Amino acid sequence: MTDLNRTPLHDLHVELGGKMVEFAGYHMPVQYPMGVKKEHEHTRTACGLFDVSHMGQVVLRGPEPARALESLVCADIVGLAEGAQRYALFTGTEGGILDDLMVVNAGDHLYLVVNAACKAQDIAHLRTGLGGEYSVEELDRGLLALQGPKAAEVMERLCPAACRLVFMQHGRFEIAGMEVWVSRSGYTGEDGFEISVAAEEAERLARCLLAESEVEAIGLGARDSLRLEAGLCLYGHDIDQSTTPIEASLIWAIGKPRRVGGEREAGFPGADVILHQLQARDHRRKRVGLLGEGRAPVREGAELFNADDRSIGSVTSGSFGPSVGQPVAMGYVAIDEAEIGNVVYAEVRGKRLPMTVSKLPFVAPGYHRG
């Protein structure tokens, strides 16, 4: 793995006993000596620190950057207040999802956070799609996520001003003399903060946070089980170029001004397909939550069947949910099998395991909405 990229926290992960694996072209910790289950539980009850520096951080500048970005995403960016953050989707001409991202209105520019595995193509897509009058700059910064019900207590001691943010707000602050960009958001379903810092100061910030008694370092394994319990999509698994926002149950990510009859209707790639599906509801499959029985997890790729032995879809993410106490999964099923409470059957090693179509998320979110 010597040719893999490393985040600014690589040496700290090794020092802390992180089990390092390849992920999205980076050398990343999948777990620490505490183990995935305990890391998951610690984040749900106290506070976990995640290294997400592999994500792409991008600054977009140019004339009316919000209006320009709307030519590539289906979200309402023009209506995004300064200091606010919004989830968005890059869509393709056939209506599929090219990537999901976060967009911050930072005043005279937009600050974007894109997925690690997609960042090179996303940056190329922005440059090609927006043209030469727009500057698309990839930043060399660390990104840390402080997540859990005690995250605010920790932040109150280190940066009390950031605690005045509510869910999906963003601001610039200082922690121990370091300039930080903070959003009140995350990927676990818990309250928390994502903190961007200069790459050369990332390790000092991480040590500062880990010095707090509530905080433990958490790896990719628990990050995955936490986001799955929270019903959050992982790009390349639960959403990709073959899934539309409607099929993916991400209708809420299509800004109301961008819908039929809205003040800025359409204008994004694949709008004809996506808005037709939104109006007609004639799509044939839907992303749903699935709850299993017993303790055997149902993994990605498991084929799903109905009671009549008809193949109706497949699992896209699956694990045992430590907080739920039973197997949890997400997947796509035929529309006529997508009703909450419907029982479907996942094929695992030649056996058909019953799973119940369930409301997402599997755990109540702890977001701080004020």
Coordinates of C-alpha atoms in Angstrom, one line a residue:
M1 CA 0.0 0.0 0.0
T2 CA 3.0 2.2 -0.4
D3 CA 1.6 4.0 -3.4
L4 CA -1.6 5.1 -1.6
N5 CA -2.3 8.7 -0.7
R6 CA -2.0 9.6 3.0
T7 CA -4.0 12.1 5.0
P8 CA -2.3 14.6 7.3
L9 CA -3.2 12.3 10.2
H10 CA -1.6 9.1 8.9
D11 CA 1.2 9.0 11.4
L12 CA -1.2 9.6 14.3
H13 CA -3.4 6.7 13.1
V14 CA -0.4 4.4 13.2
E15 CA 0.6 5.7 16.6
L16 CA -2.9 5.0 17.9
G17 CA -2.8 1.4 16.7
G18 CA -5.1 2.0 13.7
K19 CA -5.6 -1.0 11.4
M20 CA -4.8 0.6 8.1
V21 CA -6.5 -0.4 4.8
E22 CA -7.0 1.0 1.3
F23 CA -10.1 3.2 0.9
A24 CA -10.8 5.5 -2.1
G25 CA -7.1 5.5 -2.9
Y26 CA -6.0 6.4 0.6
H27 CA -4.4 4.6 3.5
M28 CA -7.1 4.8 6.2
P29 CA -7.8 3.3 9.6
V30 CA -10.7 0.8 9.5
Q31 CA -10.6 0.4 13.3
Y32 CA -8.5 1.0 16.4
P33 CA -7.8 -1.4 19.3
M34 CA -11.2 -0.6 20.8
G35 CA -12.8 -2.5 17.9
V36 CA -15.6 -1.6 15.5
K37 CA -18.6 -2.4 17.8
K38 CA -17.2 -0.4 20.8
E39 CA -16.2 2.5 18.5
H40 CA -19.8 2.5 17.2
E41 CA -21.3 2.4 20.6
H42 CA -18.9 5.1 22.0
T43 CA -20.0 7.5 19.2
R44 CA -23.7 6.9 19.9
T45 CA -23.2 7.5 23.7
A46 CA -20.3 9.9 23.9
C47 CA -18.1 11.4 21.2
G48 CA -16.0 10.0 18.3
L49 CA -13.4 11.7 16.2
F50 CA -13.2 10.7 12.5
D51 CA -10.5 11.5 10.0
V52 CA -12.3 12.5 6.8
S53 CA -9.4 14.4 5.2
H54 CA -9.6 12.1 2.2
M55 CA -12.7 14.0 1.1
G56 CA -12.3 16.7 -1.6
Q57 CA -12.6 20.3 -0.3
V58 CA -13.1 22.7 -3.2
V59 CA -13.6 26.5 -3.5
L60 CA -15.7 27.8 -6.4
R61 CA -15.4 31.4 -7.4
G62 CA -16.8 33.4 -10.2
P63 CA -19.8 35.5 -11.2
E64 CA -22.9 34.4 -9.4
P65 CA -21.4 31.0 -8.4
A66 CA -24.7 29.7 -6.9
R67 CA -26.6 30.3 -10.1
A68 CA -23.8 28.7 -12.1
L69 CA -23.6 25.6 -9.8
E70 CA -27.4 25.1 -10.3
S71 CA -26.6 24.1 -13.9
L72 CA -24.9 21.0 -12.6
V73 CA -27.0 20.1 -9.4
C74 CA -30.7 19.8 -8.7
A75 CA -30.6 21.5 -5.3
D76 CA -31.6 25.1 -4.6
I77 CA -28.3 26.8 -4.3
V78 CA -29.4 30.4 -5.2
G79 CA -31.7 30.3 -2.1
L80 CA -29.0 29.2 0.2
A81 CA -28.3 31.8 2.9
E82 CA -24.8 32.9 3.7
G83 CA -23.3 30.6 6.3
A84 CA -25.7 27.8 5.5
Q85 CA -24.9 24.4 4.1
R86 CA -27.0 22.1 1.8
Y87 CA -26.8 18.6 0.5
A88 CA -26.7 18.4 -3.3
L89 CA -26.5 15.9 -6.1
F90 CA -24.5 16.1 -9.4
T91 CA -26.8 14.6 -11.9
G92 CA -26.1 13.1 -15.4
T93 CA -27.9 13.5 -18.6
E94 CA -29.9 10.3 -18.1
G95 CA -31.0 11.3 -14.6
G96 CA -28.4 9.2 -12.7
I97 CA -26.4 10.5 -9.7
L98 CA -22.7 11.3 -10.5
D99 CA -21.9 12.1 -6.9
D100 CA -23.4 13.7 -3.7
L101 CA -21.8 16.6 -2.1
M102 CA -22.2 19.4 0.5
V103 CA -22.4 23.1 -0.6
V104 CA -21.7 26.0 1.7
N105 CA -22.5 29.6 0.9
A106 CA -19.3 31.2 2.1
G107 CA -20.3 34.8 1.0
D108 CA -18.2 35.7 -2.0
H109 CA -17.6 32.0 -2.9
L110 CA -19.0 28.5 -2.5
Y111 CA -17.2 25.9 -0.4
L112 CA -17.9 22.3 -1.6
V113 CA -17.1 18.9 0.1
V114 CA -17.1 16.0 -2.4
N115 CA -16.5 12.3 -2.0
A116 CA -12.9 11.0 -2.1
A117 CA -13.5 8.4 -4.8
C118 CA -15.1 11.0 -7.1
K119 CA -13.2 14.2 -6.4
A120 CA -11.0 14.1 -9.5
Q121 CA -14.0 13.6 -11.8
D122 CA -16.1 16.1 -9.8
I123 CA -13.4 18.8 -10.2
A124 CA -13.1 18.1 -13.9
H125 CA -16.9 18.1 -14.2
L126 CA -17.1 21.5 -12.5
R127 CA -14.3 23.0 -14.7
T128 CA -15.8 21.7 -17.9
G129 CA -19.4 22.4 -17.0
L130 CA -18.9 25.9 -15.7
G131 CA -16.3 27.2 -18.1
G132 CA -13.2 29.3 -17.8
E133 CA -14.7 32.3 -16.0
Y134 CA -15.0 30.1 -12.9
S135 CA -12.1 29.2 -10.6
V136 CA -12.4 25.7 -9.2
E137 CA -9.6 25.2 -6.5
E138 CA -9.0 22.0 -4.6
L139 CA -7.8 22.8 -1.1
D140 CA -5.0 21.1 0.8
R141 CA -6.7 21.0 4.2
G142 CA -7.5 18.4 6.8
L143 CA -11.1 17.5 7.7
L144 CA -12.1 16.1 11.0
A145 CA -15.6 15.0 12.2
L146 CA -16.4 15.2 15.9
Q147 CA -19.6 13.2 16.3
G148 CA -21.9 12.1 19.1
P149 CA -24.2 13.4 21.8
K150 CA -21.3 14.9 23.8
A151 CA -19.7 16.6 20.9
A152 CA -21.3 19.9 21.9
E153 CA -19.9 19.6 25.4
V154 CA -16.4 19.1 24.0
M155 CA -16.8 22.0 21.6
E156 CA -18.1 24.3 24.3
R157 CA -14.8 24.0 26.1
L158 CA -12.7 24.5 23.0
C159 CA -14.7 26.8 20.7
P160 CA -17.9 28.0 22.4
A161 CA -18.8 30.2 19.5
A162 CA -19.2 27.2 17.2
C163 CA -21.9 25.8 19.6
R164 CA -24.2 28.5 18.5
L165 CA -24.4 26.9 15.1
V166 CA -27.5 24.7 14.4
F167 CA -27.7 21.8 12.0
M168 CA -26.3 22.6 8.6
Q169 CA -24.9 26.0 9.5
H170 CA -21.2 26.8 8.8
G171 CA -18.8 29.4 10.2
R172 CA -15.2 30.3 10.7
F173 CA -13.7 30.2 14.2
E174 CA -10.5 29.5 16.2
I175 CA -9.4 26.5 18.3
A176 CA -6.2 26.8 20.3
G177 CA -4.9 29.5 17.9
M178 CA -5.8 27.5 14.8
E179 CA -8.2 29.0 12.2
V180 CA -11.0 26.4 11.5
W181 CA -14.0 26.2 9.3
V182 CA -16.8 24.4 11.2
S183 CA -20.1 23.0 10.0
R184 CA -22.7 21.5 12.4
S185 CA -23.2 18.3 10.4
G186 CA -21.9 14.8 10.0
Y187 CA -22.4 11.3 8.7
T188 CA -23.5 9.4 11.8
G189 CA -27.0 10.7 12.6
E190 CA -25.7 12.3 15.8
D191 CA -25.1 15.9 16.6
G192 CA -21.6 16.9 15.7
F193 CA -19.2 19.1 13.8
E194 CA -17.1 18.8 10.7
I195 CA -13.9 20.8 11.2
S196 CA -11.7 21.9 8.3
V197 CA -8.2 23.0 9.2
A198 CA -4.9 23.7 7.4
A199 CA -3.2 20.4 6.6
E200 CA -0.1 21.3 8.6
E201 CA -2.2 21.9 11.7
A202 CA -4.5 18.8 11.4
E203 CA -2.5 16.6 13.7
R204 CA -2.3 19.3 16.4
L205 CA -6.1 19.8 16.2
A206 CA -6.7 16.1 16.4
R207 CA -4.5 15.7 19.5
C208 CA -6.3 18.7 21.1
L209 CA -9.7 17.0 20.5
L210 CA -8.5 13.5 21.6
A211 CA -7.2 15.0 24.9
E212 CA -10.8 15.6 25.9
S213 CA -12.1 12.7 28.1
E214 CA -15.2 12.1 26.0
V215 CA -13.4 11.7 22.7
E216 CA -12.1 8.5 21.1
A217 CA -10.6 7.9 17.6
I218 CA -13.1 6.1 15.4
G219 CA -12.3 4.2 12.1
L220 CA -14.1 3.5 8.8
G221 CA -15.8 0.4 10.1
A222 CA -17.9 2.2 12.7
R223 CA -18.4 5.1 10.4
D224 CA -20.1 2.7 8.0
S225 CA -22.3 1.1 10.5
L226 CA -23.3 4.5 12.0
R227 CA -24.2 6.0 8.7
L228 CA -26.2 2.9 7.8
E229 CA -28.2 3.0 11.0
A230 CA -28.8 6.7 10.2
G231 CA -30.1 5.8 6.7
L232 CA -27.5 7.8 4.9
C233 CA -26.3 6.8 1.4
L234 CA -22.8 5.8 0.5
Y235 CA -21.9 6.8 -3.1
G236 CA -21.0 3.9 -5.3
H237 CA -23.1 1.6 -3.2
D238 CA -26.6 3.0 -2.4
I239 CA -26.5 5.7 -5.1
D240 CA -24.6 5.9 -8.4
Q241 CA -25.0 6.8 -12.1
S242 CA -27.7 4.1 -12.5
T243 CA -30.0 5.5 -9.8
T244 CA -32.1 8.6 -10.0
P245 CA -32.8 10.8 -7.0
I246 CA -36.5 9.6 -7.1
E247 CA -35.6 5.9 -7.1
A248 CA -33.0 6.7 -4.3
S249 CA -35.8 8.2 -2.1
L250 CA -33.9 11.5 -2.2
I251 CA -36.8 13.7 -3.5
W252 CA -36.1 16.1 -0.6
A253 CA -32.7 16.9 -2.3
I254 CA -34.5 18.4 -5.3
G255 CA -35.0 22.1 -4.5
K256 CA -38.5 23.3 -4.7
P257 CA -37.6 26.2 -7.0
R258 CA -36.0 23.5 -9.4
R259 CA -39.2 21.4 -9.7
V260 CA -42.0 21.8 -12.2
G261 CA -43.7 25.2 -11.6
G262 CA -40.7 26.4 -9.6
E263 CA -39.1 29.8 -10.3
R264 CA -36.0 28.1 -11.7
E265 CA -37.6 25.0 -13.0
A266 CA -35.2 22.3 -14.3
G267 CA -31.9 23.6 -15.8
F268 CA -29.8 20.7 -14.5
P269 CA -28.6 17.6 -16.3
G270 CA -31.3 14.9 -16.5
A271 CA -34.0 17.2 -15.4
D272 CA -36.4 15.8 -18.0
V273 CA -36.1 12.3 -16.5
I274 CA -36.0 13.3 -12.9
L275 CA -38.9 15.8 -13.0
H276 CA -41.0 13.3 -15.0
Q277 CA -40.4 10.6 -12.3
L278 CA -41.2 13.2 -9.6
Q279 CA -44.5 14.1 -11.3
A280 CA -45.6 10.7 -12.7
R281 CA -44.2 8.5 -9.9
D282 CA -43.8 5.8 -12.6
H283 CA -40.3 4.7 -11.5
R284 CA -40.1 0.9 -11.0
R285 CA -37.9 0.6 -7.9
K286 CA -37.2 2.4 -4.7
R287 CA -34.5 2.5 -2.0
V288 CA -35.8 1.2 1.3
G289 CA -34.6 0.3 4.7
L290 CA -34.6 -3.4 5.7
L291 CA -34.6 -5.0 9.2
G292 CA -33.4 -8.5 9.6
E293 CA -34.0 -11.2 12.2
G294 CA -31.4 -12.9 14.4
R295 CA -27.8 -11.6 14.3
A296 CA -26.6 -12.7 10.8
P297 CA -25.9 -9.6 8.8
V298 CA -27.1 -9.4 5.2
R299 CA -24.4 -7.8 3.1
E300 CA -24.2 -5.7 -0.1
G301 CA -25.1 -7.7 -3.2
A302 CA -27.6 -10.1 -1.6
E303 CA -30.5 -10.7 -3.9
L304 CA -34.0 -10.0 -2.6
F305 CA -37.1 -12.1 -3.3
N306 CA -40.8 -11.8 -2.5
A307 CA -43.0 -14.5 -1.0
D308 CA -43.8 -15.8 -4.5
D309 CA -40.1 -16.4 -5.1
R310 CA -39.8 -13.5 -7.6
S311 CA -36.5 -11.6 -7.7
I312 CA -37.4 -8.0 -6.7
G313 CA -34.1 -6.3 -6.0
S314 CA -30.9 -6.4 -4.1
V315 CA -29.1 -5.1 -1.0
T316 CA -26.8 -2.1 -1.5
S317 CA -25.5 -1.8 2.1
G318 CA -25.9 -4.2 5.0
S319 CA -24.4 -4.8 8.5
F320 CA -25.4 -5.7 12.0
G321 CA -26.7 -2.5 13.7
P322 CA -25.1 -2.4 17.2
S323 CA -27.5 0.4 18.3
V324 CA -30.6 -1.3 16.7
G325 CA -29.6 -4.8 18.0
Q326 CA -30.4 -6.6 14.8
P327 CA -29.3 -6.7 11.1
V328 CA -29.9 -3.5 9.1
A329 CA -29.7 -2.9 5.4
M330 CA -30.7 -0.7 2.6
G331 CA -31.5 -1.8 -0.9
Y332 CA -33.7 -1.3 -4.0
V333 CA -36.9 -3.2 -4.3
A334 CA -39.7 -3.2 -6.9
I335 CA -42.2 -0.4 -6.2
D336 CA -45.0 -2.9 -5.5
E337 CA -42.8 -4.5 -2.7
A338 CA -41.7 -1.2 -1.1
E339 CA -44.5 -0.7 1.4
I340 CA -43.4 -0.3 5.1
G341 CA -44.0 -3.6 6.9
N342 CA -43.7 -5.8 3.8
V343 CA -41.6 -8.9 4.3
V344 CA -39.0 -9.8 1.7
Y345 CA -36.3 -12.5 1.6
A346 CA -32.6 -12.0 1.2
E347 CA -30.6 -14.9 -0.2
V348 CA -27.5 -15.5 1.9
R349 CA -25.3 -18.6 1.3
G350 CA -28.3 -20.5 -0.2
K351 CA -30.8 -19.6 2.5
R352 CA -33.6 -17.1 2.3
L353 CA -33.6 -14.8 5.3
P354 CA -36.7 -12.7 6.1
M355 CA -36.3 -8.9 6.2
T356 CA -39.0 -6.3 6.8
V357 CA -39.2 -3.1 4.8
S358 CA -38.7 -0.4 7.4
K359 CA -38.8 3.3 7.8
L360 CA -35.5 5.1 7.6
P361 CA -33.5 6.1 9.6
F362 CA -33.2 3.1 11.9
V363 CA -32.2 5.3 14.8
A364 CA -33.7 8.6 15.8
P365 CA -31.4 11.4 14.6
G366 CA -29.7 13.6 17.2
Y367 CA -29.2 16.7 15.0
H368 CA -29.1 20.0 16.9
R369 CA -31.8 22.1 15.1
G370 CA -32.0 24.9 17.7

